[in-house]
mmCIF file with all atom_site columns, C-alpha atoms in Angstrom:
data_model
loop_
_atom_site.group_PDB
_atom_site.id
_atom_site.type_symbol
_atom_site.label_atom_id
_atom_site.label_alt_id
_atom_site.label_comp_id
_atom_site.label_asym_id
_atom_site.label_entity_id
_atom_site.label_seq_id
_atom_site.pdbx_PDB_ins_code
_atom_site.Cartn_x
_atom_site.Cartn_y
_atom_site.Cartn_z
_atom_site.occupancy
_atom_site.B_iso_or_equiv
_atom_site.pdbx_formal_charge
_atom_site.auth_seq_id
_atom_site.auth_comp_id
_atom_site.auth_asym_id
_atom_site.auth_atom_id
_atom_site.pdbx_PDB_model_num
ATOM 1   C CA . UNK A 1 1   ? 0.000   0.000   0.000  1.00 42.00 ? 1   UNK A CA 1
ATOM 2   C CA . UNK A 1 2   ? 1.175   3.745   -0.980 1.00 41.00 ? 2   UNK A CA 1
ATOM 3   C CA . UNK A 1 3   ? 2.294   5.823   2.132  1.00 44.00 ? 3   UNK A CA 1
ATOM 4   C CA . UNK A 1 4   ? -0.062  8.424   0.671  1.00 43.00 ? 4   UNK A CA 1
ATOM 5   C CA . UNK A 1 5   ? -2.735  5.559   1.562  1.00 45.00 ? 5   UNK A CA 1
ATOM 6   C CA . UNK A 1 6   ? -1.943  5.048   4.787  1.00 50.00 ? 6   UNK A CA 1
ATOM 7   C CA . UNK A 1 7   ? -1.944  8.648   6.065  1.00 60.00 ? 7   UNK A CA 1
ATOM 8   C CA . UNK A 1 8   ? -5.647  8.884   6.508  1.00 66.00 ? 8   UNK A CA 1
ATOM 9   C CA . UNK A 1 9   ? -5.869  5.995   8.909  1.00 70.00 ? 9   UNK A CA 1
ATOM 10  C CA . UNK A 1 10  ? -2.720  6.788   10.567 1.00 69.00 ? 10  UNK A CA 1
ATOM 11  C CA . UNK A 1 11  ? -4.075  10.598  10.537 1.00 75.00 ? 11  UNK A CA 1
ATOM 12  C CA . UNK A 1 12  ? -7.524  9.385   12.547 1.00 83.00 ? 12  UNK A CA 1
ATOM 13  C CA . UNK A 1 13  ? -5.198  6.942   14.613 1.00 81.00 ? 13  UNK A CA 1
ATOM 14  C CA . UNK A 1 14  ? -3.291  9.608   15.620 1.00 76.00 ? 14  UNK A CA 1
ATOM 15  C CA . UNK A 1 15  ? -6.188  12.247  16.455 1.00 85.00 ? 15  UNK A CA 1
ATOM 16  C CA . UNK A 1 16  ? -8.001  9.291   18.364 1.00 87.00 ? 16  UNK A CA 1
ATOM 17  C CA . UNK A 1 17  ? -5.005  9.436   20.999 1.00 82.00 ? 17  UNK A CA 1
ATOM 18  C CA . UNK A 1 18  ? -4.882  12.953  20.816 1.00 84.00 ? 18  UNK A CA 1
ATOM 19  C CA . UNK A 1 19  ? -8.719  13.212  22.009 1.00 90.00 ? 19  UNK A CA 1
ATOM 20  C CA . UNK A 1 20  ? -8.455  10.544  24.707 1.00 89.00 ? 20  UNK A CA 1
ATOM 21  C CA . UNK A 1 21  ? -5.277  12.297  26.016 1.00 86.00 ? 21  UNK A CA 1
ATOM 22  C CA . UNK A 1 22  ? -6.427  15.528  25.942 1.00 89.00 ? 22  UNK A CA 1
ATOM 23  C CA . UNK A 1 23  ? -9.725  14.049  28.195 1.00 93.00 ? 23  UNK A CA 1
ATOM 24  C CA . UNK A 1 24  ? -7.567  12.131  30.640 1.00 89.00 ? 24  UNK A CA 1
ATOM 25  C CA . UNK A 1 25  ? -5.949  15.895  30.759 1.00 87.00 ? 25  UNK A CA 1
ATOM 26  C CA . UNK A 1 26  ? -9.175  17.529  31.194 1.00 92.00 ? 26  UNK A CA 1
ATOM 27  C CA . UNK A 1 27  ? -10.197 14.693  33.804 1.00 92.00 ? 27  UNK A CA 1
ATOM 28  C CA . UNK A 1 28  ? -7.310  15.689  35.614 1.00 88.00 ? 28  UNK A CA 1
ATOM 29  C CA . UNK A 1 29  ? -7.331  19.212  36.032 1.00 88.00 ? 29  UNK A CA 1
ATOM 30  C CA . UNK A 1 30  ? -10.836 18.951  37.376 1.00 92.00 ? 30  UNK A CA 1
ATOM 31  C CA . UNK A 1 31  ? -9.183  16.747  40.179 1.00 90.00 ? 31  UNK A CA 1
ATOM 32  C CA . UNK A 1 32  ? -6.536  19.222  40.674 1.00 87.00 ? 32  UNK A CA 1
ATOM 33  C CA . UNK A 1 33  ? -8.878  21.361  41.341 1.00 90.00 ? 33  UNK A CA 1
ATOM 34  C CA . UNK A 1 34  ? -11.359 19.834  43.267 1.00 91.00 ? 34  UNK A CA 1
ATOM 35  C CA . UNK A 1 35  ? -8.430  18.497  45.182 1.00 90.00 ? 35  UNK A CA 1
ATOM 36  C CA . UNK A 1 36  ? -6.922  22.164  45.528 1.00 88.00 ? 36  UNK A CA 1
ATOM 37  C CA . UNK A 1 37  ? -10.784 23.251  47.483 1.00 92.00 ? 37  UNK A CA 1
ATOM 38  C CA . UNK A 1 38  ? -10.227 20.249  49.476 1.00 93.00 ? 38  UNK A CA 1
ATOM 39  C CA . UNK A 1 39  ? -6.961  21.647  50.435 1.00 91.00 ? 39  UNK A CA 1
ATOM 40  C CA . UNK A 1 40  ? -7.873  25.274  50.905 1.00 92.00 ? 40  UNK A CA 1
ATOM 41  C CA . UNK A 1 41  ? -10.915 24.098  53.334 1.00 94.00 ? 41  UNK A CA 1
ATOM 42  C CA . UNK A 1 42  ? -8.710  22.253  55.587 1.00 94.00 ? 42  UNK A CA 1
ATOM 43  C CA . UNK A 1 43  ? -5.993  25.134  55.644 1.00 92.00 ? 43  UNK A CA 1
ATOM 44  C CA . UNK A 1 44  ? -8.358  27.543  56.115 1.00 93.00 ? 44  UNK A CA 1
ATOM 45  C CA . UNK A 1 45  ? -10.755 25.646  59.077 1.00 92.00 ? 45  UNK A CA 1
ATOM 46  C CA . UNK A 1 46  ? -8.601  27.044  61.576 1.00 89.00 ? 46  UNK A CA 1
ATOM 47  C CA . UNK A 1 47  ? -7.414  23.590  62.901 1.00 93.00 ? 47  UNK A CA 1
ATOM 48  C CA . UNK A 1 48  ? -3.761  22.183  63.646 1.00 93.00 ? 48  UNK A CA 1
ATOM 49  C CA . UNK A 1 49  ? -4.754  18.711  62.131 1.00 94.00 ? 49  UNK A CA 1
ATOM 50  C CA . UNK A 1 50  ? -7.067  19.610  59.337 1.00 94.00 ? 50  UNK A CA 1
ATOM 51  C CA . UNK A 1 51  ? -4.558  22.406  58.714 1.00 94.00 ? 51  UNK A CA 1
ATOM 52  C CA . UNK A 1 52  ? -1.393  19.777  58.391 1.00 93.00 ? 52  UNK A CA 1
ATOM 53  C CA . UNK A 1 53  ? -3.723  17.613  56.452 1.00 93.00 ? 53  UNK A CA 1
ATOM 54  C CA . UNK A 1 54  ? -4.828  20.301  53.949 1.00 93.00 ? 54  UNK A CA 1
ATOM 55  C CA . UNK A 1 55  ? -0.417  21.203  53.337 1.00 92.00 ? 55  UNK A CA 1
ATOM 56  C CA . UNK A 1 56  ? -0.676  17.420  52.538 1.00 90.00 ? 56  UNK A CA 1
ATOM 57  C CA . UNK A 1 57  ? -3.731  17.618  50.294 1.00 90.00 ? 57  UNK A CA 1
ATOM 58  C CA . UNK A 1 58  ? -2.235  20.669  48.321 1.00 89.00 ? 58  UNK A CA 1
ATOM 59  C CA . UNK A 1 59  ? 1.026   18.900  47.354 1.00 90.00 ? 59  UNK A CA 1
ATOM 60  C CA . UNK A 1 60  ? -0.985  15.664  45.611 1.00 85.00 ? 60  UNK A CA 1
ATOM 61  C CA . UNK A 1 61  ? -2.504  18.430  42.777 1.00 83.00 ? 61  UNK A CA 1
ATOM 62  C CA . UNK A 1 62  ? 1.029   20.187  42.397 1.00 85.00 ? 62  UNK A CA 1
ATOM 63  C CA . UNK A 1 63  ? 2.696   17.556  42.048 1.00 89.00 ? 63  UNK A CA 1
ATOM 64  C CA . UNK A 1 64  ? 0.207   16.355  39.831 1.00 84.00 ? 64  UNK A CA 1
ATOM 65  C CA . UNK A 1 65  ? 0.544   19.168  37.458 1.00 84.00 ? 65  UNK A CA 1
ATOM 66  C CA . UNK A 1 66  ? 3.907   19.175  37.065 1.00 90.00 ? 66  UNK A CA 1
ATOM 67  C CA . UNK A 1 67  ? 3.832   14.911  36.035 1.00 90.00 ? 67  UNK A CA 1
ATOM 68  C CA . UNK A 1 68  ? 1.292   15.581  33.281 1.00 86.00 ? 68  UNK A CA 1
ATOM 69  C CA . UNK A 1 69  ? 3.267   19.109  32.520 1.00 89.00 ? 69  UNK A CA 1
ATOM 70  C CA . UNK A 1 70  ? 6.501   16.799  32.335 1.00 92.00 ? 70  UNK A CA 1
ATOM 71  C CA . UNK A 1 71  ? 5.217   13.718  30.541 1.00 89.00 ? 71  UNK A CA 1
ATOM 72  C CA . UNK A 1 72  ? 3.608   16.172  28.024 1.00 88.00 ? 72  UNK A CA 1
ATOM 73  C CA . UNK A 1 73  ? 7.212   17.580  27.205 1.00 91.00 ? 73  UNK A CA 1
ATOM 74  C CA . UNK A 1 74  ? 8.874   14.854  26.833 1.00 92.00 ? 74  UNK A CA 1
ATOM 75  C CA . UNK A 1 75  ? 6.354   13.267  24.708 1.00 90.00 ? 75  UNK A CA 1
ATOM 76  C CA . UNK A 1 76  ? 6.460   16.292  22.196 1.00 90.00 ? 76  UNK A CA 1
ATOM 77  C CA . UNK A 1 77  ? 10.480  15.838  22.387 1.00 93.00 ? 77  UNK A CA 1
ATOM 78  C CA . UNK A 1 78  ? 10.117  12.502  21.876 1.00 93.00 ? 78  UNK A CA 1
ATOM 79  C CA . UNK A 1 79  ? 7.775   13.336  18.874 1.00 91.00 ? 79  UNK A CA 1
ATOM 80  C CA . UNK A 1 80  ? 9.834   15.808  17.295 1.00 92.00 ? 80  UNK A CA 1
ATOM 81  C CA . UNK A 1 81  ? 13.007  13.492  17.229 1.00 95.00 ? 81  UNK A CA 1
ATOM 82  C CA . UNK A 1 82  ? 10.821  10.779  15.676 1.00 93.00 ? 82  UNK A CA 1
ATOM 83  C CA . UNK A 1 83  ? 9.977   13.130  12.994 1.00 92.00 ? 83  UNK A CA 1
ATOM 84  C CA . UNK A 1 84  ? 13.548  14.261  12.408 1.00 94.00 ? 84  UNK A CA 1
ATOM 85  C CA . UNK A 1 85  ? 15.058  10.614  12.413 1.00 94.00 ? 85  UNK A CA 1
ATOM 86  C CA . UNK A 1 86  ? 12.206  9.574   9.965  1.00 92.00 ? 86  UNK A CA 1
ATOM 87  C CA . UNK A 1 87  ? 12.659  12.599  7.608  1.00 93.00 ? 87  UNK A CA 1
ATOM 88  C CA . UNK A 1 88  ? 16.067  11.943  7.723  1.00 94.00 ? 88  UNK A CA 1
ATOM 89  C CA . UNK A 1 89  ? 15.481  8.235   7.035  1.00 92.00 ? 89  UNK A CA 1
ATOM 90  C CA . UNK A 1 90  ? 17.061  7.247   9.623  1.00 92.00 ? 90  UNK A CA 1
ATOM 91  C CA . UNK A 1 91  ? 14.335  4.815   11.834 1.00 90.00 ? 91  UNK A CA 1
ATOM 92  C CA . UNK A 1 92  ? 15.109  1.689   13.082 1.00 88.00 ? 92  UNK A CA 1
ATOM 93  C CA . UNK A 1 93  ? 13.991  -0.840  10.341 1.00 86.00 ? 93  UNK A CA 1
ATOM 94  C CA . UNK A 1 94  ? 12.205  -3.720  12.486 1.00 87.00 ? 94  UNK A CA 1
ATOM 95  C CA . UNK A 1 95  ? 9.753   -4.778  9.488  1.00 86.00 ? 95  UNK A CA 1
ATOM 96  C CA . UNK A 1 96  ? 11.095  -7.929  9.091  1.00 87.00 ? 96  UNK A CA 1
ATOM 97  C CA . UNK A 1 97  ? 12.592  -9.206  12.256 1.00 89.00 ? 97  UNK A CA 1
ATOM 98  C CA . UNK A 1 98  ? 10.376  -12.149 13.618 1.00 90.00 ? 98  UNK A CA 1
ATOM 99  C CA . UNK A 1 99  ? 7.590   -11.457 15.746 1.00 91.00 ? 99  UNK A CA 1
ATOM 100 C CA . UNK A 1 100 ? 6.211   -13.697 19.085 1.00 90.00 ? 100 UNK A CA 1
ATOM 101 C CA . UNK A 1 101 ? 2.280   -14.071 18.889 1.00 90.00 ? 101 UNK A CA 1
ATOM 102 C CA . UNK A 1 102 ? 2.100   -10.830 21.021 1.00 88.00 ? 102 UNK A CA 1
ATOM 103 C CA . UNK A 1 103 ? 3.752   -8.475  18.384 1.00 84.00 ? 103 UNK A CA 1
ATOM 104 C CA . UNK A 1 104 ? 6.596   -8.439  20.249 1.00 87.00 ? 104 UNK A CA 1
ATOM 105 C CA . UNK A 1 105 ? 10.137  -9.057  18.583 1.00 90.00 ? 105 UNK A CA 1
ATOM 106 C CA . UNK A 1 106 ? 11.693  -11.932 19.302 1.00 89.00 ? 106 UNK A CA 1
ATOM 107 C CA . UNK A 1 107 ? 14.527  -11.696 21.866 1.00 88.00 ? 107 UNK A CA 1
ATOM 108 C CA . UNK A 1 108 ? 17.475  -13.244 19.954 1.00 90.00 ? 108 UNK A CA 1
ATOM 109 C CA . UNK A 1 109 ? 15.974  -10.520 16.835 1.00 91.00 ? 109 UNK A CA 1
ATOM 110 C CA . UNK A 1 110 ? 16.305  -7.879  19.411 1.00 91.00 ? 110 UNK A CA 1
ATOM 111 C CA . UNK A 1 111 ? 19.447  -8.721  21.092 1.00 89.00 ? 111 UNK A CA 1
ATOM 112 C CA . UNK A 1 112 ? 21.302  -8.765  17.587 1.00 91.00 ? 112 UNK A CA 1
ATOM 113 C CA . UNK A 1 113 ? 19.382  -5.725  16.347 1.00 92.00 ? 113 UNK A CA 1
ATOM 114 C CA . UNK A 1 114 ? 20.575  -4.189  19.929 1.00 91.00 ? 114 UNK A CA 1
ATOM 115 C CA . UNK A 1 115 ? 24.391  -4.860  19.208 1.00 91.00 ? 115 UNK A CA 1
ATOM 116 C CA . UNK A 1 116 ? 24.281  -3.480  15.646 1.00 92.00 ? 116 UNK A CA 1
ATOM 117 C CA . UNK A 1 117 ? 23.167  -0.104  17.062 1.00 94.00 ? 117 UNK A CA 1
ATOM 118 C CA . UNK A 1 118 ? 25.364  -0.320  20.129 1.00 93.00 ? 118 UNK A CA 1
ATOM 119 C CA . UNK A 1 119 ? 28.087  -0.482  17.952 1.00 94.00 ? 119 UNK A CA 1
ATOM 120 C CA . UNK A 1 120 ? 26.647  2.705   15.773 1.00 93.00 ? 120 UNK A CA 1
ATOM 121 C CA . UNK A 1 121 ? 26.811  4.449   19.538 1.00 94.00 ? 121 UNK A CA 1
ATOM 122 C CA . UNK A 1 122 ? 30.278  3.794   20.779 1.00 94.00 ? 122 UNK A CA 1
ATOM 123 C CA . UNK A 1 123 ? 31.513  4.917   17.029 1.00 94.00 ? 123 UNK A CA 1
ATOM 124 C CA . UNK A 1 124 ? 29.535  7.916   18.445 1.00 93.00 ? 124 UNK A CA 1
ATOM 125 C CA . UNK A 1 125 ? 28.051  8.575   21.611 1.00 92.00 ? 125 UNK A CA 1
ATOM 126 C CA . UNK A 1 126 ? 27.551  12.303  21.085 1.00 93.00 ? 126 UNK A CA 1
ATOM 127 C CA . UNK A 1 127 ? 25.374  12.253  18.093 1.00 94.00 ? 127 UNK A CA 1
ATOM 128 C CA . UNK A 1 128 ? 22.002  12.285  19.006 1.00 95.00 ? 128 UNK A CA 1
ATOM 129 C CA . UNK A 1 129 ? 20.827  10.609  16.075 1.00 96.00 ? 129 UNK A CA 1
ATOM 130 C CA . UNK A 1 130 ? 22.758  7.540   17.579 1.00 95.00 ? 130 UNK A CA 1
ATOM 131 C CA . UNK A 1 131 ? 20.974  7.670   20.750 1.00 96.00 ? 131 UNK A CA 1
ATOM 132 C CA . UNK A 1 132 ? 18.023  8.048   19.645 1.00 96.00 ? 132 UNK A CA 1
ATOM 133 C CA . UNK A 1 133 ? 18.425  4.722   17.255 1.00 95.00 ? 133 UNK A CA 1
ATOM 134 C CA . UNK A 1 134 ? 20.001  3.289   20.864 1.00 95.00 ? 134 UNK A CA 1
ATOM 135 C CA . UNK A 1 135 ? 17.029  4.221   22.922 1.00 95.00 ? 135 UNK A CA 1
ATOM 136 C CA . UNK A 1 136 ? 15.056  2.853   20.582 1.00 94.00 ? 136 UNK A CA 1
ATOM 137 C CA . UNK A 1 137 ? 16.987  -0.762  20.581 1.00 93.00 ? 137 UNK A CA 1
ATOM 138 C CA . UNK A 1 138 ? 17.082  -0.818  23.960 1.00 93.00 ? 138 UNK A CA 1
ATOM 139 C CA . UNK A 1 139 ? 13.271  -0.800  23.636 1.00 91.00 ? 139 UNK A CA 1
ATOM 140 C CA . UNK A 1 140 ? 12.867  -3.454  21.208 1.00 90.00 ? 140 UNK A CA 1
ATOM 141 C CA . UNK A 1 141 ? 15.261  -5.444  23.385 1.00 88.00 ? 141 UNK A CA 1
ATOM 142 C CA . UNK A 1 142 ? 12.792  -4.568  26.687 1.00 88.00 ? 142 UNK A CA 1
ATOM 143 C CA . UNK A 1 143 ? 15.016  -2.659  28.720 1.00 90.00 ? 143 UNK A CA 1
ATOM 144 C CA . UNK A 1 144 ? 12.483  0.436   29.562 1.00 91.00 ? 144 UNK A CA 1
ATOM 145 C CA . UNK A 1 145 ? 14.826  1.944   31.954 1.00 94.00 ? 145 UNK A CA 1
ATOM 146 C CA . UNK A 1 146 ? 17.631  2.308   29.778 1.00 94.00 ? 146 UNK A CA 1
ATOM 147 C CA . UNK A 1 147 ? 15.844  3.155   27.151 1.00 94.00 ? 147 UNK A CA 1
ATOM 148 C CA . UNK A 1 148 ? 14.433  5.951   28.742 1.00 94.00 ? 148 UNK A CA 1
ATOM 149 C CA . UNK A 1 149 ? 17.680  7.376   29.838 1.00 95.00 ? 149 UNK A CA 1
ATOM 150 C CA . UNK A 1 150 ? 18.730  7.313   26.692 1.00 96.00 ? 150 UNK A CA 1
ATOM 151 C CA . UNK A 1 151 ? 16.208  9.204   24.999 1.00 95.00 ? 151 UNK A CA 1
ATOM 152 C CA . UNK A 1 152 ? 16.741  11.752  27.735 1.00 95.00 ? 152 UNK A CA 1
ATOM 153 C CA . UNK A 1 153 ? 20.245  11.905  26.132 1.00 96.00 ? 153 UNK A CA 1
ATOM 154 C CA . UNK A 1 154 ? 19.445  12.030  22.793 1.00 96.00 ? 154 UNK A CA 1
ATOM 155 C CA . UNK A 1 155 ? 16.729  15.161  23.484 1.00 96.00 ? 155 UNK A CA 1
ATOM 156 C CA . UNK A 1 156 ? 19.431  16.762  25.434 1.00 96.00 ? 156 UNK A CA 1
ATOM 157 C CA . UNK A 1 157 ? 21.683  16.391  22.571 1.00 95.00 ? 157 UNK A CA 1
ATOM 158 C CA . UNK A 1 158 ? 19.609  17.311  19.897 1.00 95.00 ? 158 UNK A CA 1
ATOM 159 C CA . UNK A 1 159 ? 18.486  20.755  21.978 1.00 94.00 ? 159 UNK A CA 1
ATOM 160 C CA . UNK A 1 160 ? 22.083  21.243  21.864 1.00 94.00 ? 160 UNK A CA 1
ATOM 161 C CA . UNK A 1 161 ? 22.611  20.801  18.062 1.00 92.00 ? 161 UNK A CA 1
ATOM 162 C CA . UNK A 1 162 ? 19.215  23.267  17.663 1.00 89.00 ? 162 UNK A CA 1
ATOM 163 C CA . UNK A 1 163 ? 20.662  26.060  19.988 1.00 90.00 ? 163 UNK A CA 1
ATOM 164 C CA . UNK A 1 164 ? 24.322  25.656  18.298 1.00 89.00 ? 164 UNK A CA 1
ATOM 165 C CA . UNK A 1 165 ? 22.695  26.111  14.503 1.00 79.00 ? 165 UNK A CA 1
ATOM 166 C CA . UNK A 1 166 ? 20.487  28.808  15.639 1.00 63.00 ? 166 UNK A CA 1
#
């Protein structure tokens, strides 16, 4: 199938998550807030315990904010480096590596698919190209946690490419 085929469904794909995310946002800020009266009753009741309680209460919805404000900023880093690697051409190519009934690829598939782009990295650990490809290995091979720390590194060097060009 053309690519030009594919864009509508990926386009309504795409806009579905959007919607849902953007109500699980919405969702949440009426907690915060709800959460935030809680906390402003109990500070304001004139009571030692209610007033410890409600300091307690108000941290949940700030800290709350700033885990959807940070998940939200790494996902449109994230986003923006998977739009630069794939206009670039660059993307992992897992299309034909073998596939358990889950979707999942296959661990020795991963493994080997791992040490081709580990290789790519310690040829170059500062490119953030690299990492990126890395983090995204590391992901195919299941390790979440380093794959995570990895794309941290790649964002952090690709913000560092942007601000030298600019």
């Amino acid at each position: 199938m053309s690519e030009s085929a594919e864009e509508p469904g990926r386009d309504r794909e795409v806009l579905k998550i959007v919607a849902l995310l953007a109500a699980l946002v919405l969702a949440l800020i009426f907690y915060f807030l709800w959460l935030g009266r809680i906390a402003v009753a109990l500070l304001t009741s004139g009571e030692v315990a209610a007033t410890a309680l409600g300091i307690g209460v108000m941290i949940l919805p700030l800290l709350g904010v700033w885990m959807v404000v940070s998940t939200i900023r790494s996902a449109l880093d994230h986003q923006r480096l998977a739009r630069r690697i794939h206009d670039e051409g660059l993307e992992l190519d897992t299309a034909d590596l073998p596939r358990r009934p889950s979707g999942r690829i296959e661990r020795d598939a991963a493994d080997d698919l791992f040490r081709s782009v580990q290789k790519e990295w310690e040829a170059d650990p500062d490119n953030w190209r690299v990492s990126y490809r890395l983090a995204r290995a590391y992901d195919c091979a299941g390790d979440r946690s380093r794959a995570r720390d990895t794309m941290r590194r790649a964002v952090e060097l690709e913000k560092r490419e942007r601000e030298a060009g600019a």
